[in-house]
XYZ file of C-alpha atoms in Angstrom:
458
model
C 0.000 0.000 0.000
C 2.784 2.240 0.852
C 5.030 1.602 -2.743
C 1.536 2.069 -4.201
C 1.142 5.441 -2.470
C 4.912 6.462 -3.289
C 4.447 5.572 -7.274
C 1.297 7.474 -7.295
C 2.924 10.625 -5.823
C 5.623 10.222 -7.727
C 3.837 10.074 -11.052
C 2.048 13.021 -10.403
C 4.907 15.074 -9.211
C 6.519 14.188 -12.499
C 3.516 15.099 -14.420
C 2.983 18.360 -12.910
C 6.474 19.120 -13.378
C 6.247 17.832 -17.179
C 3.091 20.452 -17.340
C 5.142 23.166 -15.200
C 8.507 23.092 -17.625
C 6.002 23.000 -21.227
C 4.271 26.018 -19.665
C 7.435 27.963 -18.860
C 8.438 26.879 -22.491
C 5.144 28.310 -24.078
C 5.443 31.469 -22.075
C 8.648 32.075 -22.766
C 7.531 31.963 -26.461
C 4.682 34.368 -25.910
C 6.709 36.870 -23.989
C 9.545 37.116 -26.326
C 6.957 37.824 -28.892
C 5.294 40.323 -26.860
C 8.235 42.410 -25.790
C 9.160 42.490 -29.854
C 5.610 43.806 -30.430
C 5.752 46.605 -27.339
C 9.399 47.191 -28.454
C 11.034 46.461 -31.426
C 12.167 49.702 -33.059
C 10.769 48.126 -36.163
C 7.632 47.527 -34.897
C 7.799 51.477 -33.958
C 8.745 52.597 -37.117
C 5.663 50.502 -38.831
C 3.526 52.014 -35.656
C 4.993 55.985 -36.816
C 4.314 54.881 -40.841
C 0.992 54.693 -39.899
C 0.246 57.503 -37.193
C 1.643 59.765 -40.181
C -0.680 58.706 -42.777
C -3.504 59.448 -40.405
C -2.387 62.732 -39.720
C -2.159 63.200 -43.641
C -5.765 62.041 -43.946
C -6.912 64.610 -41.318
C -5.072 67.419 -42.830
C -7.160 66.894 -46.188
C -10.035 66.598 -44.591
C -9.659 70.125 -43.150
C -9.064 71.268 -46.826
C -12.658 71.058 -47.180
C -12.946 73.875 -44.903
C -13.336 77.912 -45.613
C -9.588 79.211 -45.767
C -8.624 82.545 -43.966
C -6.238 84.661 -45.223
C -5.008 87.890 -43.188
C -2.332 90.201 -44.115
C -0.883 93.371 -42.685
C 1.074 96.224 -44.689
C 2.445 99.414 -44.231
C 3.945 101.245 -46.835
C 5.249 104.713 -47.456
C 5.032 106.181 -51.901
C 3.487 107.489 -53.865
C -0.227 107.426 -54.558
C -3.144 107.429 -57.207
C -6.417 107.143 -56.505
C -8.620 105.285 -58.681
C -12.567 104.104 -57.605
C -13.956 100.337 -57.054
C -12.604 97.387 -55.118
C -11.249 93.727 -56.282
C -10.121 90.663 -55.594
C -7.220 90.949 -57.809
C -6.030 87.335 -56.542
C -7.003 84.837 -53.680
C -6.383 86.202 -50.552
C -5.977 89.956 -50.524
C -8.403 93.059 -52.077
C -7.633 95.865 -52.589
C -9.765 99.309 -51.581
C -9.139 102.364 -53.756
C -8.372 105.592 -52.545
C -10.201 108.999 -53.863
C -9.647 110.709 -56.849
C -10.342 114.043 -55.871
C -6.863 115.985 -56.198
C -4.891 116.183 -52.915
C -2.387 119.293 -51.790
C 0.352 118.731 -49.751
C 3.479 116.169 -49.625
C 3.723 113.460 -53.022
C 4.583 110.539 -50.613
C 2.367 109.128 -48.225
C 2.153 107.108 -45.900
C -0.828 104.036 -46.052
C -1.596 101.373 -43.619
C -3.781 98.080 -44.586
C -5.112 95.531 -43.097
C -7.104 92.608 -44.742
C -9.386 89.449 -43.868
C -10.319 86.868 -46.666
C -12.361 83.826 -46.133
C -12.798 81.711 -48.901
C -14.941 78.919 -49.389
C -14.888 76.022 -52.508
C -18.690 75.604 -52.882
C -18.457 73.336 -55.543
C -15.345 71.054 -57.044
C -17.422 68.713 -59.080
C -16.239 66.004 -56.435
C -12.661 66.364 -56.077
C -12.414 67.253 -52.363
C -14.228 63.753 -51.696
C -12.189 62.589 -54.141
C -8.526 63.837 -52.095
C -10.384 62.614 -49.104
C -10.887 59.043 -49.903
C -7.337 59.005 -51.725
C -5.709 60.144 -48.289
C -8.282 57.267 -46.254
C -6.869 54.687 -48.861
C -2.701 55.630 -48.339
C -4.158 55.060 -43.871
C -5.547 51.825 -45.225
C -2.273 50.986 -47.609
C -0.170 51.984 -43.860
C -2.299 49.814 -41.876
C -1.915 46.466 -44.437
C 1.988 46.959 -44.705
C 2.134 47.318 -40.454
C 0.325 44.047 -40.790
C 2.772 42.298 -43.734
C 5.534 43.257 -41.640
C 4.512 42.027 -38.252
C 4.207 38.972 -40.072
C 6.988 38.715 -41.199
C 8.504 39.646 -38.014
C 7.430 37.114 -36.206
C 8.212 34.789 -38.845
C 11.859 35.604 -38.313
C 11.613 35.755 -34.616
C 9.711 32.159 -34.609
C 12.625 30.988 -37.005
C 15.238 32.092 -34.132
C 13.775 30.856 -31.753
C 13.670 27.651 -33.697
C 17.108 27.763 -33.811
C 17.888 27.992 -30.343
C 15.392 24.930 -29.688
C 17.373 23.241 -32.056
C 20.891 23.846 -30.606
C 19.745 22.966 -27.223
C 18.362 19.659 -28.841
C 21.811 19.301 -30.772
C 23.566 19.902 -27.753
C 21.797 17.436 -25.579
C 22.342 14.832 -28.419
C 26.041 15.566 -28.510
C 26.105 15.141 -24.256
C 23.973 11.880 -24.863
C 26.540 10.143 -27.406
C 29.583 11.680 -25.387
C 27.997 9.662 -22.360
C 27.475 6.440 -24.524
C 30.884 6.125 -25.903
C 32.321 7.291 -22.180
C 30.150 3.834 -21.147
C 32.476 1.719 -23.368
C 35.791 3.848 -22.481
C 34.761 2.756 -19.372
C 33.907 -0.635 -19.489
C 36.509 -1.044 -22.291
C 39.321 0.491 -19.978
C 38.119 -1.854 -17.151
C 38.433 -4.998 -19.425
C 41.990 -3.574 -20.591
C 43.517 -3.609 -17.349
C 42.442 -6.847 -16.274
C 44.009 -8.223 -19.601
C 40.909 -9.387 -21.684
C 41.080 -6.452 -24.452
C 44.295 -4.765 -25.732
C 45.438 -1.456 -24.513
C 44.822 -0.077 -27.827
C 40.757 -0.480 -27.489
C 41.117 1.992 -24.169
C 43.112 4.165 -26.479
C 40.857 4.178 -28.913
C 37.430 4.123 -27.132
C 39.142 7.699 -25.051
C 40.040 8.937 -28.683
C 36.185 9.113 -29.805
C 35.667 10.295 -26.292
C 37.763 13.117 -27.264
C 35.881 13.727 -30.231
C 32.458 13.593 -28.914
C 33.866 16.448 -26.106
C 34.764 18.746 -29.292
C 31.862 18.287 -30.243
C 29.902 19.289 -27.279
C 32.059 22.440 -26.626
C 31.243 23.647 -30.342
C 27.416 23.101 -30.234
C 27.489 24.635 -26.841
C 29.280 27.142 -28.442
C 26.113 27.387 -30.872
C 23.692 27.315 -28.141
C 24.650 30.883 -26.783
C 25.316 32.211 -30.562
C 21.804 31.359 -30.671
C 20.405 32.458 -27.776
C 22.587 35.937 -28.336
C 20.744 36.445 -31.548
C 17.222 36.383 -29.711
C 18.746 39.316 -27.756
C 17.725 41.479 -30.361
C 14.130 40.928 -29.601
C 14.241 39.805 -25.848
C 17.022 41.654 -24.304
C 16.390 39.650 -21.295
C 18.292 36.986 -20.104
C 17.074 33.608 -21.268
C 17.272 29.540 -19.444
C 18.429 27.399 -21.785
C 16.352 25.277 -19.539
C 13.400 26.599 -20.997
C 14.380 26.413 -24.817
C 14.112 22.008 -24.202
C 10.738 21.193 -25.851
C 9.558 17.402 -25.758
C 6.949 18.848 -28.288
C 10.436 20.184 -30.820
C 11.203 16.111 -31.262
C 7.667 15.130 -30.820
C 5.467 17.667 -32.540
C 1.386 16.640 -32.497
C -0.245 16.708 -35.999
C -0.827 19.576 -37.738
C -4.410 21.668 -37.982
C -6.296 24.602 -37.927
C -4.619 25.953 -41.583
C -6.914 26.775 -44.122
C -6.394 25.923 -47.947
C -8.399 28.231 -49.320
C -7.587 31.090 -50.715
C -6.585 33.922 -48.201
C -7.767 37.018 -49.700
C -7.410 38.625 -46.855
C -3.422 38.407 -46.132
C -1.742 41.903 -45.644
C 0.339 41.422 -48.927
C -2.911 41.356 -51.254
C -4.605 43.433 -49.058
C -1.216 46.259 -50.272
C -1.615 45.635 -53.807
C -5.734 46.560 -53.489
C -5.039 49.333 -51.573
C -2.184 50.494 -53.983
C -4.182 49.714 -56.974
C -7.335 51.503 -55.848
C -5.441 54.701 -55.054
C -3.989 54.685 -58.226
C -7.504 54.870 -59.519
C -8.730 57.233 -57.446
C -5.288 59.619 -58.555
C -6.748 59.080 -62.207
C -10.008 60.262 -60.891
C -8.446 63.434 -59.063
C -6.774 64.069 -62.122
C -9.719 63.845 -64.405
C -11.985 66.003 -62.106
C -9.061 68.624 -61.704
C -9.639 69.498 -65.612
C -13.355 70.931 -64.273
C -14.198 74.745 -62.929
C -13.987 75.547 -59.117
C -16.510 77.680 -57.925
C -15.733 79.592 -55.145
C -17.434 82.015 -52.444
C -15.367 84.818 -51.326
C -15.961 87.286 -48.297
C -13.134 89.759 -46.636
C -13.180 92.775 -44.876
C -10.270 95.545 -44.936
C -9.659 98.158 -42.580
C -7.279 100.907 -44.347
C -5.554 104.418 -43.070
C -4.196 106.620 -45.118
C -1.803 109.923 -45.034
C -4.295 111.859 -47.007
C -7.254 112.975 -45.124
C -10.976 113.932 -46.330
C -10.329 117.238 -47.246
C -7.602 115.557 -50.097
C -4.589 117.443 -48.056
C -1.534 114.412 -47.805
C 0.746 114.189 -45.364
C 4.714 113.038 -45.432
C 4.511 112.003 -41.885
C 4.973 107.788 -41.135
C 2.358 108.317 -38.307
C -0.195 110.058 -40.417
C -0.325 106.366 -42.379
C -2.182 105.413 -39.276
C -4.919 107.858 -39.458
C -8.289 108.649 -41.670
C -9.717 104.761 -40.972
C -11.868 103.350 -43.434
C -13.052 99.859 -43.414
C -14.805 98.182 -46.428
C -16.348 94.417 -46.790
C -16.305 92.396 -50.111
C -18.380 89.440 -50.632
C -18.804 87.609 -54.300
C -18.940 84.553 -56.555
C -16.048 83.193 -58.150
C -15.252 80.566 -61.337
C -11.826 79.439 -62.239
C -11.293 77.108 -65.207
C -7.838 76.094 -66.229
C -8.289 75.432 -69.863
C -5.537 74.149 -70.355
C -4.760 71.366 -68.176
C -7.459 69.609 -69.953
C -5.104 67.579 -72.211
C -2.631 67.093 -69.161
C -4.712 66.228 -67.487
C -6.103 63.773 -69.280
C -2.850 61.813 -70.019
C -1.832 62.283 -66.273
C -5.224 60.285 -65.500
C -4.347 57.359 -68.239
C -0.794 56.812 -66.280
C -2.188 56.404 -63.085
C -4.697 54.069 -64.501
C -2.603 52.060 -65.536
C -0.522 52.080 -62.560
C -3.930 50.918 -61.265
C -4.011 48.332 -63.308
C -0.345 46.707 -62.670
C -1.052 46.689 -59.067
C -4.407 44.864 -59.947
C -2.072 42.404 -61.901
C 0.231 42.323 -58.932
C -2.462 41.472 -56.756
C -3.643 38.733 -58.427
C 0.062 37.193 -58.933
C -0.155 37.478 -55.129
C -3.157 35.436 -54.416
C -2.459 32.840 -56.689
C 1.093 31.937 -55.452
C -0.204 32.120 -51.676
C -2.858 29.906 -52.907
C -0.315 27.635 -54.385
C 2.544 27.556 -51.789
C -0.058 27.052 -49.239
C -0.972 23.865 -50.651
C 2.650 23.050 -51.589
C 3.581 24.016 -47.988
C 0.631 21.330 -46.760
C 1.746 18.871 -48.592
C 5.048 19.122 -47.945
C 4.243 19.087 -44.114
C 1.933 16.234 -43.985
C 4.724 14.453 -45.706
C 7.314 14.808 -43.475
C 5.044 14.534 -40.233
C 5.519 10.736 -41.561
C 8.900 10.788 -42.060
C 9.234 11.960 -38.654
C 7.490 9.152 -37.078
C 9.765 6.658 -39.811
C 12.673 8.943 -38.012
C 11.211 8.593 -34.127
C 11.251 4.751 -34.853
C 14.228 4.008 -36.353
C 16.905 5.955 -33.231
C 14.542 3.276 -31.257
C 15.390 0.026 -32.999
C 18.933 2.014 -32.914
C 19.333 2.994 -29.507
C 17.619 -1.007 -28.851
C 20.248 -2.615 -30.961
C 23.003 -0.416 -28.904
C 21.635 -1.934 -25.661
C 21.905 -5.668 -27.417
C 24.867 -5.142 -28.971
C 26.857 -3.137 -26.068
C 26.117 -6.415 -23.819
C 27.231 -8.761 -26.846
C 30.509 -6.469 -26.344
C 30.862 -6.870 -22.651
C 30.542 -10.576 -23.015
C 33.293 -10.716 -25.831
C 30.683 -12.234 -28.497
C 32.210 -8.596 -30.684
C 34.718 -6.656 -30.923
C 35.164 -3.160 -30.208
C 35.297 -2.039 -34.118
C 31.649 -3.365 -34.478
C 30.387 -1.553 -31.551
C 31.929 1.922 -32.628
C 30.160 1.207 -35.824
C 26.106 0.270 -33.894
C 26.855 3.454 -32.031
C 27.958 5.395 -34.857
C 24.932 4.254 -36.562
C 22.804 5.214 -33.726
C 24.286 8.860 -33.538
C 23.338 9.030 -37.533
C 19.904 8.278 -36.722
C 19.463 11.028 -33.813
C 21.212 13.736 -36.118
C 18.734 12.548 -39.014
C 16.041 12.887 -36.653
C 16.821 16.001 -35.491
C 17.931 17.650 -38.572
C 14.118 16.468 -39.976
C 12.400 17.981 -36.861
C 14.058 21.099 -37.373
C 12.994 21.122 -41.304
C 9.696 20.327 -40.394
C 9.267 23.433 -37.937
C 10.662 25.839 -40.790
C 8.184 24.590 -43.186
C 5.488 24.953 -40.412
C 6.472 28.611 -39.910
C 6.848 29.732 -44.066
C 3.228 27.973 -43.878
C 2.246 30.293 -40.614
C 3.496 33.207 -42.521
C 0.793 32.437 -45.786
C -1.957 32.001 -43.914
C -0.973 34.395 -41.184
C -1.998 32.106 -38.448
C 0.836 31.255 -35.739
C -1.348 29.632 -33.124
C -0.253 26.144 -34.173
C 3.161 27.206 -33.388
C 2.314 29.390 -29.943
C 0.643 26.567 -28.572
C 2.940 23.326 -29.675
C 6.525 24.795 -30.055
């Protein structure tokens, strides 16, 4: 009852620390790709592209509203008075003086002051026009943010992979080192007591040497590899945590759709860049048309010369005799000639429309394709993994039979080198699959732009 008891406890302490060291594992995954996302100056950059285009879209927006012009002069010449008022050009007008003759000084001094609101009561649509142009470069921002976090975290995922993968490597190279230490030793014991020749210990200590190299180099990999992550995760990272039982032993894939993902960030660019080219075209087409315009301003003006006509040479006189005036009208401007340029401006950008249209569809059709490729390819080497998985079994099994054949003197030492070369050969093929496998997984992640497979099981 009490060995009962104790294997109980004991198989749930190892279970809960099975659950406890994939959980660290999985966390560690998620946090390294959440402190890229908060972080990465990349990822800030992408964040700015976007904040900027927004801004942009506001700022044409406001175009739609009345523009005020002001202006201030002060000028000292001569005059010549001359009756009416104008709006010789947007944003000024201009209020004659009298033309009764004037005694006194030929200069004169003349302050003015002006106010002009203007207001675009009709475009024939090209306001709307700027406005959805400006809404579809926001959009454009918003798909590339997306293209590149995706591709991102496909490179992060890779790294990461990479680390796994040396840690795996690593433990590998520790697990041969300790299998052909287990026949140095055995080996040297056999030597000494005169039933194998001194030559086997040399030999057998000679591979030992070899499998140490090797362990010192992949360790040597290890941090390269975990220094790389550094440039996402700054933090300090376990190699403890980077050993996955699910890296060797990955659970069959799901969740990725076939179809066709119309809606990954890289088509989504292309539509966005092929529908502002068309809407350029239409800005261009509309900006051949009249602009009719309201215009209102109000002028407050003081002059040198005073009622009576007499002018004064005095600066400070330029301050005096106020008179304010107000100006309202209609107005219709027509550029004639940009009609033709106009024209052939629109034809470019439609067909600058129309190769991003192209584009687009290129895109869709080679996600579509290398996502079934991708699938294939996958599904086919889930197999070979579990071919893989079985055969350093039977390897490390025939080890086992044929290290205790050795020990008994049924073979010699050659034969042995060569079962546990063979099994090494099998662990590195193993690996070396896994780690192939997990790429492929990720270049799939990236087409369909779902990474939950590989958040939850990596």
């Amino acid at each position: 009852m009490i060995r009962k008891t104790f294997l109980v406890t004991l198989y749930g302490w190892l279970m809960l620390s099975c659950l406890n060291l994939y959980g660290q594992q999985v966390l560690l995954l998620r946090n390294i790709w959440s402190e890229t996302e908060k972080n990465y100056s990349g990822v800030l950059a992408s964040k700015s592209a976007v904040e900027s285009s927004e801004i942009n879209e506001a700022v044409v927006k406001n175009n739609a509203l009345p523009q005020i012009k002001a202006q201030f002069q002060n000028t000292y010449g001569t005059f010549e008075g001359s009756n009416g008022a104008s709006f010789p050009q947007q944003g000024f007008f201009t209020v004659s003086g009298s033309r009764v003759s004037s005694d006194g000084s030929a200069l004169s001094a003349n302050t003015f002051v002006s106010m002009v609101t203007e207001y675009e009561i009709y475009n024939f649509g090209r306001q709307q026009a700027d406005q959805n142009a400006a809404s579809l470069l926001t959009s454009k921002a918003k798909s590339n943010q997306s293209a590149y976090l995706i591709r991102l975290q496909k490179t992060v995922f890779k790294k990461y992979v990479d680390a796994v993968f040396a840690v795996s490597k690593l433990r590998l190279a520790d697990k041969n080192k300790s299998r052909i230490q287990k026949i140095h030793a055995i080996n040297s014991a056999l030597s000494r007591s005169g039933l194998r020749p001194q030559a086997d210990s040399v030999l057998t200590y000679s591979s030992y040497l070899q499998a140490s190299a090797v362990s010192y180099n992949l360790n040597g990999m290890l941090l390269s590899t975990t220094e790389k992550l550094k440039e996402f995760y700054p933090k300090e990272i376990d190699t403890a945590k980077l050993e996955s039982a699910h890296f060797l032993e990955p659970i069959p894939l799901s969740g990725f759709e076939l179809s066709l993902n119309t809606t990954h960030p890289l088509t989504k660019t292309l539509e966005f860049e092929s529908a502002y080219f068309q809407k350029k075209a239409e800005i261009q087409r509309k900006a051949s048309l009249p602009s009719i315009k309201a215009l209102a301003g109000y002028a407050y003006r003081g002059s040198g010369i005073n009622s009576q006509g007499y002018s004064s040479g005095n600066w400070i006189e330029g301050f005096s005799n106020p008179a304010n005036n107000f100006l309202i009208g209609l107005g219709v401007t027509w550029n004639i000639t940009s009609v033709y340029t106009n024209g052939k401006r629109a034809d470019a950008f439609r067909k600058e429309s129309q190769r991003f249209a192209y584009l687009e569809e290129q895109s869709k059709t080679a996600i579509q394709v290398e996502t079934s490729a991708l699938q294939k390819t996958i599904s086919a080497q889930f197999d070979e993994l579990g071919k893989q998985a079985e055969a350093v079994k039977k390897a490390e099994s025939a080890f086992e039979m044929y290290f205790a054949r050795y020990k008994s003197g049924l073979i010699g030492l050659t034969e042995l080198l060569q079962i546990q070369q063979i099994v090494e050969t099998a662990e590195n093929n193993q690996l070396n699959a896994v780690k192939e496998y997990w790429k492929q997984v990720i270049n799939l992640a990236e087409m369909t732009t779902d990474f939950d497979y590989l958040f939850n099981n990596l």
